[in-house]
Amino acid sequence: MFRMFCDRILLCSPCPQLTTALRQAHTLSIAQGLLRSQAYVDGRWVSAPRSFPVLDPATGEELAKVADCGASEAGEAIRAAGSAFQTWKERSGKERGQLLRKWYDLMMQNKDDLAKLITAECGKPLKEAQGEILYAAAFLEWFSEESRRIYGDIIPSTARDRRIVVLKQPVGVASIITPWNFPSAMITRKVGAALAAGCTVVVKPAEDTPLSALALAEVLLKYAAGTVKRVSMELGGHAPFIVFDSADVDKAVAGAMGSKFRNSGQTCVCANRFLVQKGIHDIFVKKLSEAMERELHIGHGFEEKTTQGPLINERAVEKVEKQIAEAISHGARVVKGGKRLKGSFMEPTLLSNVTKDMLCAREETFGPLAPVIKFETEEEALTIANSAPVGLAGYFYSRDLAQIWRVAEQLEVGMVGANEGLLSAVEAPFGGVKESGLGREGSKYGIDEYLEIKYMCFGGL
């Protein structure tokens, strides 16, 4: 039964000739079965007419040649997924949950190897990659349980001879497009919910990190998988991080470090604009600079002391450089860092004297740059924070209870961290407002994106 579903999966993957760098790297030494090649379509590993390289962002070395799947391969996968959907949707929630639970167990058994792949192609420190695998697997565990809790409703009717029934049914084939910065977690968060709902799926992983996606597919194929297509997207953010005079400065600095510099600032929910009230501005900047000096260490992700790996590619570094140069030209001051290093490495950078009109205050950075804007009133801070066209996450620090409620309610974002710099959790709804996307992922709400509501009216009773 399960094999039928795994025979309908498509994922872009490395071509057969994996490079020596990936096969023989001492730090990798992962199970060779996880280094899949080609694309998996309708039960077969197939090649594509073209390929492109996957690079180690820390060294620039080629890790693998990856099949560049096009319209033909995608069309074949969609057709196969549509066929498989007719049977998969009929499986009980318990059956779907059992499959997801097996996938979770297999991820946990292979967690070290899966983490090494993330570090190799994404560049994040190994400890962060290991944390991502645990986070990613937790979504499979969560939705394996939620698959049995897709409840409908019976609604009281005003007519005595009628009954109103509401059912929830899978939408069909879902198209899953995932980013490179969390190459495993972004797949399980979406695919876990889709499979639990009874959908089949077609996954298109980011071209920078296809190896992690293929490894997840290989692990899943051991017990068979659902297939992988409706589109689910989260479109990024420009998160404000507000520190009020009433804040505990030390806790705010600790929160800022976690929020800003995780994955070298390459997360969609990381703090992007620091708004610090006039009364504590100078001490906050001083303590943040000291924490950066003390806690941040640049290096290859496989080095034990590394907390700051490379950015994903040189284009990402150039974007950070451009924002820094533009800010300096308009009066910003470099408190710490500011220099590009060899390859795709960038010094963690702290800027003061930043204004809301500067590029780094108007545009998402996706890098280790912390620009600090000084403000005077709560109203001013909220105006600046809400001026962005996106609204994914927002953070603020305050010990004033009334202020905490006011600001939390008025921030135009989908997720608020009040005295907390890290807010992602399997149990919590992940998503934004305005141009940060539609819908929610994770939590009990995440499965709703893959379900349609059907109203049935029974008359003449």
PDB file of N, CA and C in Angstrom, residues 395-442:
ATOM      1  N   TYR A 395       9.401  42.025  17.454  1.00  0.00           N
ATOM      2  CA  TYR A 395       9.860  41.772  18.815  1.00  0.00           C
ATOM      3  C   TYR A 395       9.912  43.088  19.588  1.00  0.00           C
ATOM      4  N   PHE A 396       9.701  43.014  20.900  1.00  0.00           N
ATOM      5  CA  PHE A 396       9.920  44.194  21.717  1.00  0.00           C
ATOM      6  C   PHE A 396      10.193  43.771  23.155  1.00  0.00           C
ATOM      7  N   TYR A 397      10.931  44.641  23.866  1.00  0.00           N
ATOM      8  CA  TYR A 397      11.272  44.393  25.265  1.00  0.00           C
ATOM      9  C   TYR A 397      10.767  45.544  26.115  1.00  0.00           C
ATOM     10  N   SER A 398      10.042  45.184  27.177  1.00  0.00           N
ATOM     11  CA  SER A 398       9.457  46.170  28.090  1.00  0.00           C
ATOM     12  C   SER A 398       9.085  45.460  29.382  1.00  0.00           C
ATOM     13  N   ARG A 399       9.142  46.197  30.505  1.00  0.00           N
ATOM     14  CA  ARG A 399       8.658  45.659  31.786  1.00  0.00           C
ATOM     15  C   ARG A 399       7.393  46.366  32.238  1.00  0.00           C
ATOM     16  N   ASP A 400       6.821  47.183  31.350  1.00  0.00           N
ATOM     17  CA  ASP A 400       5.586  47.907  31.623  1.00  0.00           C
ATOM     18  C   ASP A 400       4.425  47.066  31.093  1.00  0.00           C
ATOM     19  N   LEU A 401       3.639  46.490  32.001  1.00  0.00           N
ATOM     20  CA  LEU A 401       2.602  45.548  31.594  1.00  0.00           C
ATOM     21  C   LEU A 401       1.589  46.175  30.644  1.00  0.00           C
ATOM     22  N   ALA A 402       1.171  47.405  30.926  1.00  0.00           N
ATOM     23  CA  ALA A 402       0.203  48.075  30.050  1.00  0.00           C
ATOM     24  C   ALA A 402       0.812  48.291  28.669  1.00  0.00           C
ATOM     25  N   GLN A 403       2.076  48.672  28.640  1.00  0.00           N
ATOM     26  CA  GLN A 403       2.758  48.878  27.362  1.00  0.00           C
ATOM     27  C   GLN A 403       2.884  47.565  26.582  1.00  0.00           C
ATOM     28  N   ILE A 404       3.154  46.489  27.296  1.00  0.00           N
ATOM     29  CA  ILE A 404       3.275  45.181  26.645  1.00  0.00           C
ATOM     30  C   ILE A 404       1.997  44.841  25.888  1.00  0.00           C
ATOM     31  N   TRP A 405       0.842  45.029  26.517  1.00  0.00           N
ATOM     32  CA  TRP A 405      -0.420  44.724  25.851  1.00  0.00           C
ATOM     33  C   TRP A 405      -0.673  45.667  24.677  1.00  0.00           C
ATOM     34  N   ARG A 406      -0.408  46.966  24.884  1.00  0.00           N
ATOM     35  CA  ARG A 406      -0.652  47.936  23.808  1.00  0.00           C
ATOM     36  C   ARG A 406       0.185  47.619  22.571  1.00  0.00           C
ATOM     37  N   VAL A 407       1.470  47.437  22.780  1.00  0.00           N
ATOM     38  CA  VAL A 407       2.379  47.235  21.651  1.00  0.00           C
ATOM     39  C   VAL A 407       2.117  45.896  20.962  1.00  0.00           C
ATOM     40  N   ALA A 408       1.886  44.857  21.743  1.00  0.00           N
ATOM     41  CA  ALA A 408       1.618  43.541  21.154  1.00  0.00           C
ATOM     42  C   ALA A 408       0.403  43.583  20.240  1.00  0.00           C
ATOM     43  N   GLU A 409      -0.626  44.325  20.651  1.00  0.00           N
ATOM     44  CA  GLU A 409      -1.843  44.409  19.845  1.00  0.00           C
ATOM     45  C   GLU A 409      -1.674  45.310  18.630  1.00  0.00           C
ATOM     46  N   GLN A 410      -0.809  46.323  18.725  1.00  0.00           N
ATOM     47  CA  GLN A 410      -0.698  47.303  17.647  1.00  0.00           C
ATOM     48  C   GLN A 410       0.382  46.973  16.610  1.00  0.00           C
ATOM     49  N   LEU A 411       1.309  46.087  16.920  1.00  0.00           N
ATOM     50  CA  LEU A 411       2.306  45.694  15.930  1.00  0.00           C
ATOM     51  C   LEU A 411       1.631  44.955  14.780  1.00  0.00           C
ATOM     52  N   GLU A 412       1.874  45.401  13.567  1.00  0.00           N
ATOM     53  CA  GLU A 412       1.234  44.805  12.392  1.00  0.00           C
ATOM     54  C   GLU A 412       2.071  43.651  11.852  1.00  0.00           C
ATOM     55  N   VAL A 413       2.060  42.570  12.612  1.00  0.00           N
ATOM     56  CA  VAL A 413       2.804  41.361  12.260  1.00  0.00           C
ATOM     57  C   VAL A 413       1.961  40.147  12.628  1.00  0.00           C
ATOM     58  N   GLY A 414       2.338  38.999  12.079  1.00  0.00           N
ATOM     59  CA  GLY A 414       1.609  37.773  12.396  1.00  0.00           C
ATOM     60  C   GLY A 414       2.091  37.096  13.653  1.00  0.00           C
ATOM     61  N   MET A 415       3.322  37.410  14.078  1.00  0.00           N
ATOM     62  CA  MET A 415       3.904  36.770  15.262  1.00  0.00           C
ATOM     63  C   MET A 415       4.639  37.821  16.087  1.00  0.00           C
ATOM     64  N   VAL A 416       4.374  37.840  17.380  1.00  0.00           N
ATOM     65  CA  VAL A 416       4.975  38.830  18.271  1.00  0.00           C
ATOM     66  C   VAL A 416       5.793  38.135  19.352  1.00  0.00           C
ATOM     67  N   GLY A 417       7.035  38.597  19.530  1.00  0.00           N
ATOM     68  CA  GLY A 417       7.861  38.142  20.630  1.00  0.00           C
ATOM     69  C   GLY A 417       7.957  39.240  21.667  1.00  0.00           C
ATOM     70  N   ALA A 418       7.237  39.117  22.775  1.00  0.00           N
ATOM     71  CA  ALA A 418       7.280  40.112  23.859  1.00  0.00           C
ATOM     72  C   ALA A 418       8.270  39.622  24.902  1.00  0.00           C
ATOM     73  N   ASN A 419       9.398  40.308  25.026  1.00  0.00           N
ATOM     74  CA  ASN A 419      10.489  39.878  25.908  1.00  0.00           C
ATOM     75  C   ASN A 419      10.996  38.492  25.529  1.00  0.00           C
ATOM     76  N   GLU A 420      11.003  38.221  24.256  1.00  0.00           N
ATOM     77  CA  GLU A 420      11.467  36.935  23.732  1.00  0.00           C
ATOM     78  C   GLU A 420      11.985  37.128  22.314  1.00  0.00           C
ATOM     79  N   GLY A 421      13.210  36.644  22.045  1.00  0.00           N
ATOM     80  CA  GLY A 421      13.808  36.828  20.729  1.00  0.00           C
ATOM     81  C   GLY A 421      13.699  35.641  19.803  1.00  0.00           C
ATOM     82  N   LEU A 422      13.301  34.479  20.320  1.00  0.00           N
ATOM     83  CA  LEU A 422      13.141  33.271  19.504  1.00  0.00           C
ATOM     84  C   LEU A 422      11.731  32.754  19.710  1.00  0.00           C
ATOM     85  N   LEU A 423      10.900  32.797  18.675  1.00  0.00           N
ATOM     86  CA  LEU A 423       9.490  32.476  18.878  1.00  0.00           C
ATOM     87  C   LEU A 423       8.960  31.290  18.081  1.00  0.00           C
ATOM     88  N   SER A 424       9.745  30.709  17.192  1.00  0.00           N
ATOM     89  CA  SER A 424       9.257  29.595  16.388  1.00  0.00           C
ATOM     90  C   SER A 424       9.062  28.350  17.256  1.00  0.00           C
ATOM     91  N   ALA A 425       7.923  27.695  17.100  1.00  0.00           N
ATOM     92  CA  ALA A 425       7.625  26.469  17.836  1.00  0.00           C
ATOM     93  C   ALA A 425       6.639  25.645  17.033  1.00  0.00           C
ATOM     94  N   VAL A 426       6.775  24.351  17.111  1.00  0.00           N
ATOM     95  CA  VAL A 426       5.892  23.450  16.366  1.00  0.00           C
ATOM     96  C   VAL A 426       4.433  23.699  16.705  1.00  0.00           C
ATOM     97  N   GLU A 427       4.168  23.992  17.981  1.00  0.00           N
ATOM     98  CA  GLU A 427       2.785  24.136  18.451  1.00  0.00           C
ATOM     99  C   GLU A 427       2.161  25.472  18.101  1.00  0.00           C
ATOM    100  N   ALA A 428       2.964  26.437  17.650  1.00  0.00           N
ATOM    101  CA  ALA A 428       2.486  27.799  17.419  1.00  0.00           C
ATOM    102  C   ALA A 428       2.259  28.066  15.936  1.00  0.00           C
ATOM    103  N   PRO A 429       1.239  28.870  15.576  1.00  0.00           N
ATOM    104  CA  PRO A 429       0.971  29.179  14.168  1.00  0.00           C
ATOM    105  C   PRO A 429       2.020  30.115  13.592  1.00  0.00           C
ATOM    106  N   PHE A 430       2.655  29.706  12.499  1.00  0.00           N
ATOM    107  CA  PHE A 430       3.723  30.478  11.864  1.00  0.00           C
ATOM    108  C   PHE A 430       3.184  31.115  10.590  1.00  0.00           C
ATOM    109  N   GLY A 431       3.260  32.450  10.500  1.00  0.00           N
ATOM    110  CA  GLY A 431       2.802  33.151   9.309  1.00  0.00           C
ATOM    111  C   GLY A 431       2.680  34.630   9.569  1.00  0.00           C
ATOM    112  N   GLY A 432       2.447  35.401   8.496  1.00  0.00           N
ATOM    113  CA  GLY A 432       2.433  36.843   8.626  1.00  0.00           C
ATOM    114  C   GLY A 432       1.201  37.509   8.064  1.00  0.00           C
ATOM    115  N   VAL A 433       1.247  38.855   8.071  1.00  0.00           N
ATOM    116  CA  VAL A 433       0.166  39.677   7.533  1.00  0.00           C
ATOM    117  C   VAL A 433       0.741  40.550   6.426  1.00  0.00           C
ATOM    118  N   LYS A 434      -0.105  41.357   5.818  1.00  0.00           N
ATOM    119  CA  LYS A 434       0.282  42.235   4.710  1.00  0.00           C
ATOM    120  C   LYS A 434       0.955  41.412   3.611  1.00  0.00           C
ATOM    121  N   GLU A 435       2.149  41.803   3.164  1.00  0.00           N
ATOM    122  CA  GLU A 435       2.776  41.094   2.054  1.00  0.00           C
ATOM    123  C   GLU A 435       3.702  39.961   2.497  1.00  0.00           C
ATOM    124  N   SER A 436       3.537  39.506   3.718  1.00  0.00           N
ATOM    125  CA  SER A 436       4.355  38.394   4.209  1.00  0.00           C
ATOM    126  C   SER A 436       3.727  37.039   3.952  1.00  0.00           C
ATOM    127  N   GLY A 437       2.693  37.002   3.149  1.00  0.00           N
ATOM    128  CA  GLY A 437       2.127  35.710   2.781  1.00  0.00           C
ATOM    129  C   GLY A 437       0.724  35.502   3.306  1.00  0.00           C
ATOM    130  N   LEU A 438       0.199  34.335   3.046  1.00  0.00           N
ATOM    131  CA  LEU A 438      -1.157  33.967   3.439  1.00  0.00           C
ATOM    132  C   LEU A 438      -1.143  32.668   4.220  1.00  0.00           C
ATOM    133  N   GLY A 439      -2.085  32.532   5.138  1.00  0.00           N
ATOM    134  CA  GLY A 439      -2.230  31.280   5.861  1.00  0.00           C
ATOM    135  C   GLY A 439      -1.221  31.115   6.983  1.00  0.00           C
ATOM    136  N   ARG A 440      -1.299  29.957   7.644  1.00  0.00           N
ATOM    137  CA  ARG A 440      -0.426  29.640   8.761  1.00  0.00           C
ATOM    138  C   ARG A 440       0.112  28.222   8.612  1.00  0.00           C
ATOM    139  N   GLU A 441       1.323  28.032   9.154  1.00  0.00           N
ATOM    140  CA  GLU A 441       1.944  26.716   9.159  1.00  0.00           C
ATOM    141  C   GLU A 441       2.202  26.304  10.594  1.00  0.00           C
ATOM    142  N   GLY A 442       2.344  24.984  10.817  1.00  0.00           N
ATOM    143  CA  GLY A 442       2.523  24.497  12.175  1.00  0.00           C
ATOM    144  C   GLY A 442       1.239  24.658  12.972  1.00  0.00           C
TER     145      GLY A 442
END
